[in-house]
Each structure stands twice: as C-alpha cells, then as structure tokens.
Short mmCIF file of C-alpha atoms in Angstrom, two decimals:
data_model
loop_
_atom_site.label_atom_id
_atom_site.label_comp_id
_atom_site.label_asym_id
_atom_site.label_seq_id
_atom_site.Cartn_x
_atom_site.Cartn_y
_atom_site.Cartn_z
CA MET A 187 2.75 2.40 111.99
CA GLY A 188 -0.80 3.95 114.03
CA LYS A 189 -3.07 1.36 111.81
CA ALA A 190 -0.45 -1.61 112.93
CA THR A 191 -0.53 -0.27 116.01
CA GLU A 192 -4.43 -0.63 116.47
CA LYS A 193 -4.37 -4.29 114.57
CA ASP A 194 -2.20 -4.90 117.25
CA ASN A 195 -4.29 -3.74 120.01
CA LYS A 196 -7.94 -5.02 118.34
CA ARG A 197 -5.57 -8.35 118.05
CA GLY A 198 -5.41 -8.38 121.83
CA SER A 199 -7.83 -8.17 123.00
CA VAL A 200 -9.69 -10.50 120.62
CA MET A 201 -7.51 -13.43 122.23
CA ASN A 202 -8.34 -12.99 126.14
CA THR A 203 -11.26 -14.69 124.73
CA SER A 204 -11.04 -18.21 124.61
CA LEU A 205 -12.30 -20.13 120.48
CA SER A 206 -12.63 -23.73 119.99
CA VAL A 207 -12.92 -24.56 116.63
CA ILE A 208 -14.78 -27.84 115.60
CA THR A 209 -14.62 -29.95 112.39
CA VAL A 210 -16.75 -33.80 111.74
CA THR A 211 -14.58 -35.28 108.65
CA HIS A 212 -16.23 -38.48 106.45
CA ASN A 213 -13.38 -39.31 104.13
CA SER A 214 -12.31 -35.06 104.18
CA ALA A 215 -8.71 -35.86 104.33
CA HIS A 216 -8.72 -34.71 100.74
CA ILE A 217 -10.07 -30.85 101.82
CA VAL A 218 -9.61 -30.47 105.67
CA ARG A 219 -5.90 -29.69 105.78
CA GLY A 220 -7.18 -26.90 103.86
CA ALA A 221 -9.62 -25.36 106.30
CA LEU A 222 -7.80 -25.82 109.28
CA ALA A 223 -4.15 -24.70 108.30
CA GLY A 224 -5.17 -21.21 107.56
CA LEU A 225 -6.42 -21.26 111.16
CA PRO A 226 -3.93 -18.54 113.48
CA PRO A 227 -1.68 -20.38 115.86
CA GLY A 228 -2.95 -20.97 119.24
CA LEU A 229 -6.50 -22.13 118.44
CA GLU A 230 -7.72 -25.23 120.61
CA ILE A 231 -8.71 -27.02 117.37
CA VAL A 232 -10.91 -30.23 117.77
CA CYS A 233 -11.68 -32.76 114.42
CA VAL A 234 -14.07 -35.45 114.89
CA ASP A 235 -14.26 -38.25 112.64
CA ASN A 236 -17.25 -40.42 111.78
CA ALA A 237 -15.44 -43.70 110.66
CA SER A 238 -13.66 -42.50 107.76
CA ALA A 239 -12.21 -44.62 105.55
CA ASP A 240 -8.76 -42.30 104.22
CA ASP A 241 -6.13 -41.14 105.33
CA LEU A 242 -6.96 -38.46 107.67
CA SER A 243 -3.86 -39.09 110.00
CA ALA A 244 -2.06 -37.74 106.81
CA ALA A 245 -4.12 -35.00 106.36
CA LEU A 246 -3.34 -34.24 109.78
CA GLU A 247 0.33 -34.46 109.94
CA GLY A 248 2.51 -31.59 112.08
CA LEU A 249 -1.04 -29.92 112.55
CA ALA A 250 -1.96 -29.19 116.51
CA VAL A 251 -5.03 -31.15 116.81
CA HIS A 252 -7.16 -33.37 118.95
CA ARG A 253 -8.72 -35.78 116.94
CA ILE A 254 -11.33 -38.16 118.72
CA ASP A 255 -12.32 -41.10 116.08
CA ASN A 256 -15.74 -42.97 115.91
CA ALA A 257 -16.10 -46.56 115.39
CA GLU A 258 -18.99 -46.27 112.96
CA ASN A 259 -20.34 -42.77 111.29
CA LEU A 260 -22.46 -40.86 114.01
CA GLY A 261 -24.05 -38.61 111.89
CA PHE A 262 -23.08 -34.81 111.41
CA GLY A 263 -24.88 -33.30 114.59
CA ARG A 264 -23.86 -36.12 116.99
CA ALA A 265 -19.95 -35.47 116.12
CA CYS A 266 -20.46 -32.21 116.58
CA ASN A 267 -22.25 -32.53 120.21
CA ILE A 268 -18.55 -35.45 120.78
CA GLY A 269 -16.46 -32.10 119.57
CA ALA A 270 -18.25 -29.26 121.57
CA ALA A 271 -18.18 -32.46 124.88
CA ALA A 272 -14.69 -32.41 124.18
CA ALA A 273 -13.76 -28.13 123.67
CA SER A 274 -12.62 -25.83 126.57
CA GLY A 275 -13.06 -22.82 124.76
CA GLU A 276 -15.60 -19.83 126.12
CA TYR A 277 -16.67 -19.56 122.11
CA LEU A 278 -17.59 -22.57 119.48
CA LEU A 279 -16.34 -22.00 116.25
CA PHE A 280 -17.77 -25.13 114.26
CA MET A 281 -17.03 -25.55 110.71
CA ASN A 282 -17.20 -28.30 107.68
CA PRO A 283 -13.33 -29.37 106.59
CA ASP A 284 -14.33 -27.20 103.20
CA VAL A 285 -14.73 -23.76 105.08
CA ARG A 286 -11.85 -21.80 104.61
CA ILE A 287 -11.99 -19.18 107.40
CA GLY A 288 -8.72 -17.10 108.41
CA PRO A 289 -7.25 -15.41 110.91
CA GLU A 290 -9.07 -12.03 110.98
CA ALA A 291 -12.35 -13.02 109.88
CA ILE A 292 -11.75 -14.92 113.75
CA ASP A 293 -10.81 -11.92 114.89
CA ALA A 294 -13.80 -10.34 113.80
CA LEU A 295 -16.08 -12.16 114.98
CA LEU A 296 -14.25 -12.33 118.61
CA LEU A 297 -15.05 -8.58 118.81
CA ALA A 298 -18.44 -8.37 117.57
CA ALA A 299 -18.91 -10.86 120.75
CA GLU A 300 -17.24 -8.13 122.58
CA ARG A 301 -19.66 -5.17 120.88
CA TYR A 302 -22.85 -7.26 121.33
CA PRO A 303 -22.27 -8.82 125.10
CA ASN A 304 -25.85 -10.01 124.88
CA CYS A 305 -25.61 -11.98 121.83
CA GLY A 306 -23.91 -16.00 121.54
CA VAL A 307 -24.48 -16.85 118.31
CA PHE A 308 -21.64 -15.06 115.53
CA VAL A 309 -22.47 -15.75 111.92
CA PRO A 310 -19.49 -14.80 109.27
CA ARG A 311 -20.43 -12.99 105.94
CA THR A 312 -19.61 -16.19 103.28
CA ASN A 313 -19.45 -16.65 99.48
CA THR A 314 -19.05 -19.39 98.33
CA ALA A 315 -15.99 -20.30 96.19
CA ASP A 316 -16.99 -18.58 92.28
CA GLY A 317 -18.23 -15.86 94.50
CA ARG A 318 -21.45 -15.77 94.95
CA LEU A 319 -23.18 -14.84 98.81
CA TRP A 320 -24.35 -18.11 100.99
CA PHE A 321 -27.06 -17.20 102.82
CA ARG A 322 -30.56 -18.43 103.30
CA GLU A 323 -33.09 -16.01 104.53
CA GLN A 324 -35.47 -18.36 106.40
CA SER A 325 -34.74 -21.58 107.90
CA GLU A 326 -36.44 -25.63 106.37
CA ILE A 327 -38.67 -25.37 109.44
CA ASP A 328 -39.87 -21.62 108.11
CA ARG A 329 -40.83 -23.04 104.95
CA LEU A 330 -42.45 -26.38 106.08
CA PHE A 331 -45.09 -24.37 108.10
CA GLY A 332 -45.69 -22.05 104.97
CA ALA A 333 -44.09 -18.53 106.04
CA PRO A 334 -43.84 -17.05 102.46
CA LEU A 335 -40.55 -16.60 101.34
CA PRO A 336 -38.44 -13.03 102.08
CA THR A 337 -36.99 -10.97 99.74
CA ARG A 338 -33.90 -12.40 98.25
CA ILE A 339 -30.61 -11.09 99.85
CA ARG A 340 -27.73 -10.39 97.35
CA GLN A 341 -25.69 -8.32 99.17
CA VAL A 342 -24.69 -7.72 103.25
CA TRP A 343 -23.46 -3.56 104.01
CA GLY A 344 -23.24 -4.53 107.89
CA ASP A 345 -23.40 -6.12 110.60
CA CYS A 346 -27.10 -7.58 110.66
CA CYS A 347 -29.62 -9.79 112.62
CA ILE A 348 -30.53 -13.19 110.68
CA ARG A 349 -33.06 -16.18 111.18
CA PHE A 350 -30.62 -19.14 109.70
CA VAL A 351 -27.59 -20.24 111.23
CA ASN A 352 -25.42 -21.89 108.83
CA GLY A 353 -23.81 -25.46 109.71
CA GLY A 354 -21.49 -25.03 107.68
CA VAL A 355 -19.40 -21.82 109.65
CA PHE A 356 -21.32 -20.31 112.83
CA MET A 357 -19.84 -19.17 116.07
CA ILE A 358 -21.74 -19.39 119.72
CA LYS A 359 -21.09 -19.22 123.30
CA ARG A 360 -20.04 -22.28 124.90
CA THR A 361 -22.38 -22.29 127.60
CA LEU A 362 -25.38 -21.08 125.41
CA PHE A 363 -25.17 -24.15 123.23
CA LEU A 364 -24.74 -27.19 126.26
CA ALA A 365 -27.96 -25.23 127.86
CA ILE A 366 -30.10 -25.91 124.57
CA GLY A 367 -28.96 -29.19 123.85
CA GLY A 368 -26.39 -28.97 121.03
CA PHE A 369 -27.87 -30.70 117.96
CA ASP A 370 -31.00 -32.65 117.73
CA GLU A 371 -29.25 -36.90 117.26
CA ASP A 372 -32.40 -37.70 115.51
CA ILE A 373 -31.32 -35.46 112.90
CA PHE A 374 -28.72 -38.08 111.14
CA LEU A 375 -27.29 -35.78 108.00
CA TYR A 376 -28.88 -32.15 106.81
CA PHE A 377 -31.29 -30.12 108.59
CA GLU A 378 -29.93 -30.01 112.04
CA ASP A 379 -28.51 -26.14 111.20
CA ASP A 380 -32.29 -25.26 110.74
CA ASP A 381 -33.53 -27.30 113.54
CA LEU A 382 -30.66 -25.35 115.85
CA SER A 383 -31.85 -21.74 114.41
CA HIS A 384 -35.47 -22.41 114.92
CA ARG A 385 -34.89 -23.54 119.32
CA LEU A 386 -32.40 -20.52 119.13
CA LEU A 387 -35.26 -17.63 117.68
CA GLN A 388 -37.59 -19.80 119.82
CA ARG A 389 -35.65 -18.25 123.26
CA LYS A 390 -35.48 -15.25 121.27
CA GLU A 391 -31.09 -15.38 121.11
CA PRO A 392 -30.61 -12.99 118.95
CA LEU A 393 -28.32 -14.65 115.63
CA ILE A 394 -25.76 -11.80 114.05
CA LEU A 395 -24.44 -12.15 111.13
CA VAL A 396 -20.69 -10.07 111.10
CA ASN A 397 -20.06 -8.42 107.88
CA ASP A 398 -16.17 -7.88 108.27
CA ALA A 399 -16.19 -11.63 109.65
CA HIS A 400 -15.18 -13.39 105.55
CA ALA A 401 -15.50 -16.73 104.96
CA VAL A 402 -15.36 -19.25 101.68
CA HIS A 403 -16.86 -22.21 101.70
CA ASP A 404 -16.32 -24.44 99.34
CA VAL A 405 -20.35 -26.53 98.72
CA GLY A 406 -20.15 -29.85 98.25
CA MET A 407 -16.29 -30.17 97.48
CA SER A 408 -15.83 -32.97 101.49
CA VAL A 409 -18.78 -35.28 100.26
CA ALA A 410 -18.22 -37.81 97.28
CA GLN A 411 -20.64 -37.65 94.42
CA SER A 412 -21.00 -40.83 92.89
CA THR A 413 -24.61 -41.94 92.25
CA ARG A 414 -24.90 -44.08 95.27
CA SER A 415 -23.83 -41.15 97.77
CA ARG A 416 -26.46 -38.86 96.31
CA ILE A 417 -29.18 -41.38 96.59
CA PHE A 418 -27.70 -42.18 100.34
CA ARG A 419 -27.79 -37.94 100.95
CA HIS A 420 -31.55 -37.59 99.20
CA ARG A 421 -32.14 -40.09 101.56
CA SER A 422 -30.77 -38.36 104.63
CA LYS A 423 -32.53 -35.11 103.74
CA MET A 424 -35.76 -37.12 103.25
CA ARG A 425 -35.83 -38.61 107.00
CA SER A 426 -34.88 -34.77 108.50
CA GLU A 427 -37.56 -33.17 106.93
CA ILE A 428 -39.78 -36.37 108.26
CA HIS A 429 -38.57 -35.84 111.39
CA LEU A 430 -38.82 -31.95 111.47
CA ARG A 431 -42.48 -32.38 111.03
CA ARG A 432 -42.93 -35.14 113.09
CA LYS A 433 -41.30 -33.05 115.95
CA TYR A 434 -42.60 -29.30 115.71
CA GLY A 435 -46.37 -30.88 115.01
CA ILE A 436 -46.24 -30.01 111.14
CA ALA A 437 -48.74 -32.84 109.26
CA TYR A 438 -47.16 -35.15 106.35
CA HIS A 439 -48.83 -37.88 104.87
CA PRO A 440 -45.85 -40.14 103.88
CA VAL A 441 -49.15 -42.29 101.24
CA ALA A 442 -49.01 -38.40 98.53
CA ASP A 443 -44.92 -38.12 99.15
CA ILE A 444 -44.31 -41.77 97.68
CA VAL A 445 -47.54 -40.95 95.16
CA ARG A 446 -46.05 -37.33 94.27
CA TYR A 447 -42.17 -38.92 94.50
CA SER A 448 -42.67 -41.88 92.25
CA ALA A 449 -44.32 -39.98 89.57
CA LYS A 450 -41.23 -37.68 89.63
CA ILE A 451 -38.75 -41.01 88.92
CA GLY A 452 -40.95 -41.85 86.52
CA PHE A 453 -41.24 -38.57 84.55
CA TYR A 454 -37.23 -38.41 85.34
CA SER A 455 -36.80 -41.34 83.38
CA LEU A 456 -38.71 -40.48 80.73
CA ILE A 457 -36.93 -37.74 80.04
CA PHE A 458 -33.43 -38.82 80.90
CA ASN A 459 -33.04 -36.05 83.06
CA ARG A 460 -30.47 -38.21 85.60
CA ASN A 461 -29.79 -35.91 88.20
CA ARG A 462 -33.63 -35.59 89.63
CA LEU A 463 -34.23 -39.17 88.96
CA ILE A 464 -31.23 -39.60 91.58
CA ASN A 465 -32.09 -37.18 93.85
CA SER A 466 -36.18 -38.05 93.28
CA LEU A 467 -34.85 -41.79 94.47
CA GLY A 468 -33.20 -41.16 97.35
CA ARG A 469 -36.15 -39.37 98.27
CA LEU A 470 -38.63 -42.25 97.69
CA ILE A 471 -36.29 -44.50 99.71
CA GLY A 472 -36.11 -41.94 102.70
CA ILE A 473 -39.72 -42.05 103.32
CA PHE A 474 -40.20 -45.97 102.91
CA ASP A 475 -37.16 -46.53 105.91
CA TRP A 476 -39.04 -43.75 108.12
CA ILE A 477 -42.16 -45.84 107.34
CA LEU A 478 -39.84 -49.27 108.27
CA ASP A 479 -38.31 -47.18 111.50
CA ARG A 480 -41.83 -46.18 112.62
CA SER A 481 -42.96 -49.79 111.99
CA GLN A 482 -40.77 -51.24 113.95
CA ALA A 483 -40.75 -48.31 117.11
CA ASP A 484 -44.40 -49.66 117.54
CA ARG A 485 -43.75 -53.13 117.22
CA ASN A 486 -40.92 -52.64 120.26
CA ARG A 487 -43.87 -51.04 122.17
CA ARG A 488 -46.57 -53.12 121.75
CA HIS A 489 -43.44 -56.17 122.89
CA ALA A 490 -42.65 -53.97 126.01
CA ALA A 491 -46.96 -52.95 126.97
#
C-alpha cells in the first residue's frame, strides 16, 4: 500500500507539468501506432506527416492525435519545427515512430525536470531492441572538428550530463526549443540532432540523461530498406555533413571527397561488397548534388546583382 501511495503521489506531481509529444512520419504507418498507443492517456500528441504514400489514417484510427499533413516531404527537422509550433505543452517530447516509451518513463523524465529546475533538456536511457545501449559520446560536429574519441560508454548507472541529444527521443522545454530556433531547416535529414546538441552546448545548457526513464529504439524500422532508399539516406547524410562543415567553418574539399568515394566505389565493386558500394554511391551523389546547388546559388546571386 505504501509503495502504491508513493507512486500515486509522484504521478500527481508530474501531471501538473504539461507535455506534448511530437512524431514525424514518412511511410511509417506500419510502426507508428505501436509508438503512440503505448503513451499514457491525456498527453497532447502531434503527428506531422511528410507526404506519406501509405495508410496513415488506419494506423492512427482511434488515437487522440493532432495530425498535420505536409503536401510534400519537408525533411525531418522542418517537420519537427512545425509540430513544435502547433504544440501547447510546457515540454516537448520528440520521438521517432520506431521508439517505444511508456508511462513510467514519461513520469521519470518529468520528475527529472522537477529535480533539475535549471535544466531544460532530458534524454531517456535508450536501448536497441536487442538490448544494446543506444548512446553516442559525441556529436558529428565534434568529430568534424577533430575532437578525440571519448571512452566508449556501455552502461549508465545514474543521471548524468551528456554531450549529444539523440533526436530519436528526447524531451526539451518548449521555450528553450523555440529560443534556439528549433532544428536547422537547411538540414533535410540526418545530423539535425548533432546541430541542435552543439547549439545547446554553446549556450551552456545542461543535457541530462535520465537513468530511470527507459526507452527502446527499434533502429531503422521506420524507414524503407530498398536500394533506392539507402542511396537517398547516404546522399542526405553527405549533404548534411557538408552543410555542417560550412556552417561551423570547418574546411571542406569536395574534390578530395569525390576521389575518395570514387575509389571506394571501384574497390567495393571489385570485392562485391554491395552494402558499402551503395553507401559510397549515395555519398558521391550527395557531393555532386551540393556542387550543383552551390553553382545554381552562385548564378542566382550574379543575376540578382
């Protein structure tokens, strides 16, 4: 009886804090219902759909969801920002369709917000479906700046400060998210969470991993695994990496990358390594895309002058 009463008291405390859940879908109908159905009742849920071709309506049937349909795929970060603008909660919980987080984890995140009133960003302890800790010790920007690799963390024993907020699932104070401008909308896909983490650290905002909040990330289940989709994802990663380099003044030499990835494509073709061949091809396409976009932007500037 005593334990139940203590749990009820905690629930009453955290229910005083409003929370909005934001998820972005793109052909994720096969998995998003499992993510949203496991949430506690009473939460505001905003689902921003990036022009899906699947039956999202059937997946969301019976769920109390505020759905926003984009006419085209606007990218992950921009869709998240649209969701944040529509949300009303004091805190925002961003979660991918392939993430599972239950009521007790939600309570733990909100209790952490009470426990650390000067902090505005909270990340649950996240594992993959096979039980591995899903955790990165540094952001992509740290790597691009040449920061040495930290000691790999394989277990978390309590709440701790971290340097990277995984965009798959995290909670942030809405006023803070809006104050820093949300996600960078010039990043279509990948590394938008790296950029957000870097800007938060520049503001000296503590990023707290909450050990008692447990989430499961079934990594990769929300995206298609076709060859075309994989090329598109690695193309997007390359474009995002180039954007980060230019944004933060990190040297970039496209010719060197063209030579490097062309050599990789030739090598992986010779040894019949299809997976790495696809990855390298996607990155090479991303480099040429960026060069073409930059050339077009230069022409537009000249015409405007």
